[in-house]
């Protein structure tokens, strides 16, 4: 990483929304990458859209969005898929209908599993096998940590101006632990 990229990461302002477990994991990951301006918002906070942020990372396992629908910045949506994690990035110019869908975690898992099956993507069997657990609302600490890890790296790529995959494309990873 160049000194210019490190400076851009340090200057990038990121808002993180989610449950305490996710917030703790992603804060650690973001700080390790050099992010300095991290605004933490828990789901119980009834805060308006944060001002002066460049990226929003919002964990969407269960419950509704509190910030994302009106976001004018890149939005990173990490998902705990029990045996792994998935991430969808929604850029400001992208269609945001996805954000109003109920049970977004289950929808994202089904979409990603179907995509992998249709295109014969190898190494995605774990996601198909996890679908019943996802439907039943199970979560995993290892998957949350994996989601936070992927999310932080995507935020760093956005901060330094690298191209990132965004919806309808996605990121998928089996648990790192």
mmCIF file of C-alpha atoms in Angstrom:
data_model
loop_
_atom_site.group_PDB
_atom_site.id
_atom_site.type_symbol
_atom_site.label_atom_id
_atom_site.label_comp_id
_atom_site.label_asym_id
_atom_site.label_seq_id
_atom_site.Cartn_x
_atom_site.Cartn_y
_atom_site.Cartn_z
ATOM 1 C CA UNK A 1 0.000 0.000 0.000
ATOM 2 C CA UNK A 2 1.394 3.385 -0.964
ATOM 3 C CA UNK A 3 1.637 6.318 1.433
ATOM 4 C CA UNK A 4 -1.038 8.106 -0.636
ATOM 5 C CA UNK A 5 -3.400 5.116 -0.210
ATOM 6 C CA UNK A 6 -2.723 5.064 3.551
ATOM 7 C CA UNK A 7 -3.532 8.785 3.738
ATOM 8 C CA UNK A 8 -6.768 8.291 1.787
ATOM 9 C CA UNK A 9 -7.831 5.480 4.132
ATOM 10 C CA UNK A 10 -7.019 7.582 7.205
ATOM 11 C CA UNK A 11 -9.034 10.492 5.754
ATOM 12 C CA UNK A 12 -12.039 8.347 4.774
ATOM 13 C CA UNK A 13 -14.999 8.737 7.124
ATOM 14 C CA UNK A 14 -17.019 5.561 7.618
ATOM 15 C CA UNK A 15 -20.276 4.971 9.497
ATOM 16 C CA UNK A 16 -20.824 1.442 10.804
ATOM 17 C CA UNK A 17 -24.301 0.218 11.710
ATOM 18 C CA UNK A 18 -25.205 -3.084 13.295
ATOM 19 C CA UNK A 19 -25.322 -5.276 16.339
ATOM 20 C CA UNK A 20 -22.615 -4.939 18.979
ATOM 21 C CA UNK A 21 -20.819 -8.132 17.917
ATOM 22 C CA UNK A 22 -20.526 -6.888 14.348
ATOM 23 C CA UNK A 23 -19.527 -3.368 15.354
ATOM 24 C CA UNK A 24 -16.718 -4.654 17.586
ATOM 25 C CA UNK A 25 -15.393 -6.958 14.855
ATOM 26 C CA UNK A 26 -15.508 -4.388 12.087
ATOM 27 C CA UNK A 27 -14.030 -1.592 14.198
ATOM 28 C CA UNK A 28 -10.997 -3.803 14.849
ATOM 29 C CA UNK A 29 -10.672 -4.672 11.148
ATOM 30 C CA UNK A 30 -11.059 -1.043 10.042
ATOM 31 C CA UNK A 31 -8.504 0.225 12.551
ATOM 32 C CA UNK A 32 -5.994 -2.422 11.436
ATOM 33 C CA UNK A 33 -6.333 -1.081 7.878
ATOM 34 C CA UNK A 34 -5.722 2.505 9.023
ATOM 35 C CA UNK A 35 -9.225 4.000 9.201
ATOM 36 C CA UNK A 36 -9.297 6.726 11.835
ATOM 37 C CA UNK A 37 -12.716 8.364 11.511
ATOM 38 C CA UNK A 38 -15.209 5.605 12.371
ATOM 39 C CA UNK A 39 -18.719 6.579 13.479
ATOM 40 C CA UNK A 40 -20.506 3.776 15.336
ATOM 41 C CA UNK A 41 -24.299 3.571 15.269
ATOM 42 C CA UNK A 42 -26.125 0.685 16.920
ATOM 43 C CA UNK A 43 -29.498 -0.517 15.676
ATOM 44 C CA UNK A 44 -31.130 0.784 18.840
ATOM 45 C CA UNK A 45 -29.987 4.336 18.065
ATOM 46 C CA UNK A 46 -32.657 6.346 16.312
ATOM 47 C CA UNK A 47 -30.112 8.570 14.630
ATOM 48 C CA UNK A 48 -30.677 10.419 11.382
ATOM 49 C CA UNK A 49 -28.425 9.867 8.404
ATOM 50 C CA UNK A 50 -24.884 10.632 9.584
ATOM 51 C CA UNK A 51 -23.289 13.703 8.088
ATOM 52 C CA UNK A 52 -19.855 13.838 6.603
ATOM 53 C CA UNK A 53 -19.336 10.152 5.917
ATOM 54 C CA UNK A 54 -17.801 8.639 2.819
ATOM 55 C CA UNK A 55 -18.923 5.009 3.273
ATOM 56 C CA UNK A 56 -21.607 3.245 5.339
ATOM 57 C CA UNK A 57 -21.202 -0.373 6.432
ATOM 58 C CA UNK A 58 -24.454 -1.811 7.722
ATOM 59 C CA UNK A 59 -24.887 -5.367 8.975
ATOM 60 C CA UNK A 60 -28.321 -6.573 7.934
ATOM 61 C CA UNK A 61 -28.816 -9.991 9.489
ATOM 62 C CA UNK A 62 -32.246 -9.341 10.917
ATOM 63 C CA UNK A 63 -34.241 -6.149 11.209
ATOM 64 C CA UNK A 64 -34.651 -3.147 9.037
ATOM 65 C CA UNK A 65 -32.228 -0.555 7.820
ATOM 66 C CA UNK A 66 -32.001 2.581 9.856
ATOM 67 C CA UNK A 67 -29.842 4.614 7.481
ATOM 68 C CA UNK A 68 -29.283 3.023 4.161
ATOM 69 C CA UNK A 69 -32.306 3.856 2.054
ATOM 70 C CA UNK A 70 -31.329 7.495 1.588
ATOM 71 C CA UNK A 71 -27.579 6.991 1.497
ATOM 72 C CA UNK A 72 -25.721 9.098 -1.028
ATOM 73 C CA UNK A 73 -22.480 7.268 -0.339
ATOM 74 C CA UNK A 74 -21.385 3.676 -1.014
ATOM 75 C CA UNK A 75 -23.239 1.228 1.193
ATOM 76 C CA UNK A 76 -21.619 -2.077 2.201
ATOM 77 C CA UNK A 77 -24.054 -4.793 3.336
ATOM 78 C CA UNK A 78 -22.281 -7.710 5.045
ATOM 79 C CA UNK A 79 -24.240 -10.868 5.841
ATOM 80 C CA UNK A 80 -23.600 -13.682 8.324
ATOM 81 C CA UNK A 81 -24.348 -16.868 6.376
ATOM 82 C CA UNK A 82 -23.502 -19.210 9.296
ATOM 83 C CA UNK A 83 -20.739 -21.148 7.524
ATOM 84 C CA UNK A 84 -19.420 -18.110 5.716
ATOM 85 C CA UNK A 85 -20.243 -14.546 4.795
ATOM 86 C CA UNK A 86 -21.520 -12.567 1.866
ATOM 87 C CA UNK A 87 -21.301 -8.881 1.063
ATOM 88 C CA UNK A 88 -23.282 -6.730 -1.331
ATOM 89 C CA UNK A 89 -22.097 -3.224 -2.197
ATOM 90 C CA UNK A 90 -24.685 -0.666 -3.290
ATOM 91 C CA UNK A 91 -23.167 2.406 -4.913
ATOM 92 C CA UNK A 92 -24.999 5.761 -4.858
ATOM 93 C CA UNK A 93 -25.955 5.448 -8.533
ATOM 94 C CA UNK A 94 -27.259 1.859 -8.146
ATOM 95 C CA UNK A 95 -30.943 0.995 -7.963
ATOM 96 C CA UNK A 96 -31.913 0.780 -4.274
ATOM 97 C CA UNK A 97 -35.084 -1.360 -4.489
ATOM 98 C CA UNK A 98 -33.104 -4.170 -2.902
ATOM 99 C CA UNK A 99 -32.937 -2.177 0.339
ATOM 100 C CA UNK A 100 -36.686 -2.245 0.863
ATOM 101 C CA UNK A 101 -37.004 -6.020 0.590
ATOM 102 C CA UNK A 102 -38.073 -7.899 3.736
ATOM 103 C CA UNK A 103 -35.756 -10.593 5.100
ATOM 104 C CA UNK A 104 -32.825 -9.253 3.114
ATOM 105 C CA UNK A 105 -30.347 -11.724 4.641
ATOM 106 C CA UNK A 106 -32.401 -14.696 3.430
ATOM 107 C CA UNK A 107 -33.003 -13.053 0.039
ATOM 108 C CA UNK A 108 -29.278 -12.365 -0.404
ATOM 109 C CA UNK A 109 -28.313 -15.928 0.561
ATOM 110 C CA UNK A 110 -30.852 -17.430 -1.844
ATOM 111 C CA UNK A 111 -29.767 -15.075 -4.643
ATOM 112 C CA UNK A 112 -26.063 -15.854 -4.152
ATOM 113 C CA UNK A 113 -26.655 -19.623 -3.895
ATOM 114 C CA UNK A 114 -28.780 -19.549 -7.058
ATOM 115 C CA UNK A 115 -26.171 -17.519 -8.925
ATOM 116 C CA UNK A 116 -23.438 -19.973 -7.895
ATOM 117 C CA UNK A 117 -25.560 -22.967 -8.933
ATOM 118 C CA UNK A 118 -26.520 -21.423 -12.297
ATOM 119 C CA UNK A 119 -22.928 -20.503 -13.182
ATOM 120 C CA UNK A 120 -21.435 -23.698 -11.658
ATOM 121 C CA UNK A 121 -19.226 -21.687 -9.287
ATOM 122 C CA UNK A 122 -17.127 -24.137 -7.309
ATOM 123 C CA UNK A 123 -16.697 -23.899 -3.554
ATOM 124 C CA UNK A 124 -20.166 -22.511 -2.808
ATOM 125 C CA UNK A 125 -21.773 -25.717 -1.528
ATOM 126 C CA UNK A 126 -21.413 -24.448 2.038
ATOM 127 C CA UNK A 127 -23.852 -21.622 1.235
ATOM 128 C CA UNK A 128 -26.478 -23.943 -0.252
ATOM 129 C CA UNK A 129 -26.092 -26.192 2.808
ATOM 130 C CA UNK A 130 -26.495 -23.158 5.111
ATOM 131 C CA UNK A 131 -29.828 -22.001 3.645
ATOM 132 C CA UNK A 132 -32.025 -23.909 6.170
ATOM 133 C CA UNK A 133 -30.021 -22.439 9.078
ATOM 134 C CA UNK A 134 -30.315 -18.944 7.587
ATOM 135 C CA UNK A 135 -34.091 -19.378 7.180
ATOM 136 C CA UNK A 136 -34.251 -20.393 10.853
ATOM 137 C CA UNK A 137 -32.353 -17.257 11.920
ATOM 138 C CA UNK A 138 -29.153 -18.976 13.066
ATOM 139 C CA UNK A 139 -26.006 -16.883 13.181
ATOM 140 C CA UNK A 140 -22.343 -17.593 13.778
ATOM 141 C CA UNK A 141 -19.604 -15.610 15.503
ATOM 142 C CA UNK A 142 -17.077 -16.891 12.941
ATOM 143 C CA UNK A 143 -19.320 -15.730 10.072
ATOM 144 C CA UNK A 144 -19.735 -12.289 11.650
ATOM 145 C CA UNK A 145 -15.958 -11.961 11.906
ATOM 146 C CA UNK A 146 -15.573 -13.102 8.298
ATOM 147 C CA UNK A 147 -18.205 -10.567 7.178
ATOM 148 C CA UNK A 148 -16.394 -7.797 9.094
ATOM 149 C CA UNK A 149 -13.068 -8.784 7.517
ATOM 150 C CA UNK A 150 -14.462 -8.674 3.960
ATOM 151 C CA UNK A 151 -16.369 -5.468 4.667
ATOM 152 C CA UNK A 152 -13.263 -3.637 5.943
ATOM 153 C CA UNK A 153 -11.257 -4.609 2.873
ATOM 154 C CA UNK A 154 -14.022 -3.408 0.571
ATOM 155 C CA UNK A 155 -14.168 -0.110 2.494
ATOM 156 C CA UNK A 156 -10.389 0.278 2.031
ATOM 157 C CA UNK A 157 -10.720 -0.358 -1.709
ATOM 158 C CA UNK A 158 -13.490 2.240 -1.944
ATOM 159 C CA UNK A 159 -11.417 4.737 0.086
ATOM 160 C CA UNK A 160 -8.419 4.476 -2.247
ATOM 161 C CA UNK A 161 -10.547 4.574 -5.399
ATOM 162 C CA UNK A 162 -10.207 0.986 -6.537
ATOM 163 C CA UNK A 163 -12.998 -0.662 -8.463
ATOM 164 C CA UNK A 164 -15.257 -2.864 -6.333
ATOM 165 C CA UNK A 165 -17.980 -5.290 -7.350
ATOM 166 C CA UNK A 166 -21.421 -3.839 -6.710
ATOM 167 C CA UNK A 167 -24.954 -5.134 -6.948
ATOM 168 C CA UNK A 168 -25.972 -7.324 -8.751
ATOM 169 C CA UNK A 169 -22.431 -8.675 -8.214
ATOM 170 C CA UNK A 170 -21.333 -9.699 -4.716
ATOM 171 C CA UNK A 171 -18.574 -11.102 -2.520
ATOM 172 C CA UNK A 172 -18.782 -14.548 -0.917
ATOM 173 C CA UNK A 173 -16.349 -16.307 1.429
ATOM 174 C CA UNK A 174 -16.381 -19.408 3.578
ATOM 175 C CA UNK A 175 -15.555 -18.679 7.235
ATOM 176 C CA UNK A 176 -11.930 -17.706 7.746
ATOM 177 C CA UNK A 177 -11.752 -19.368 11.177
#
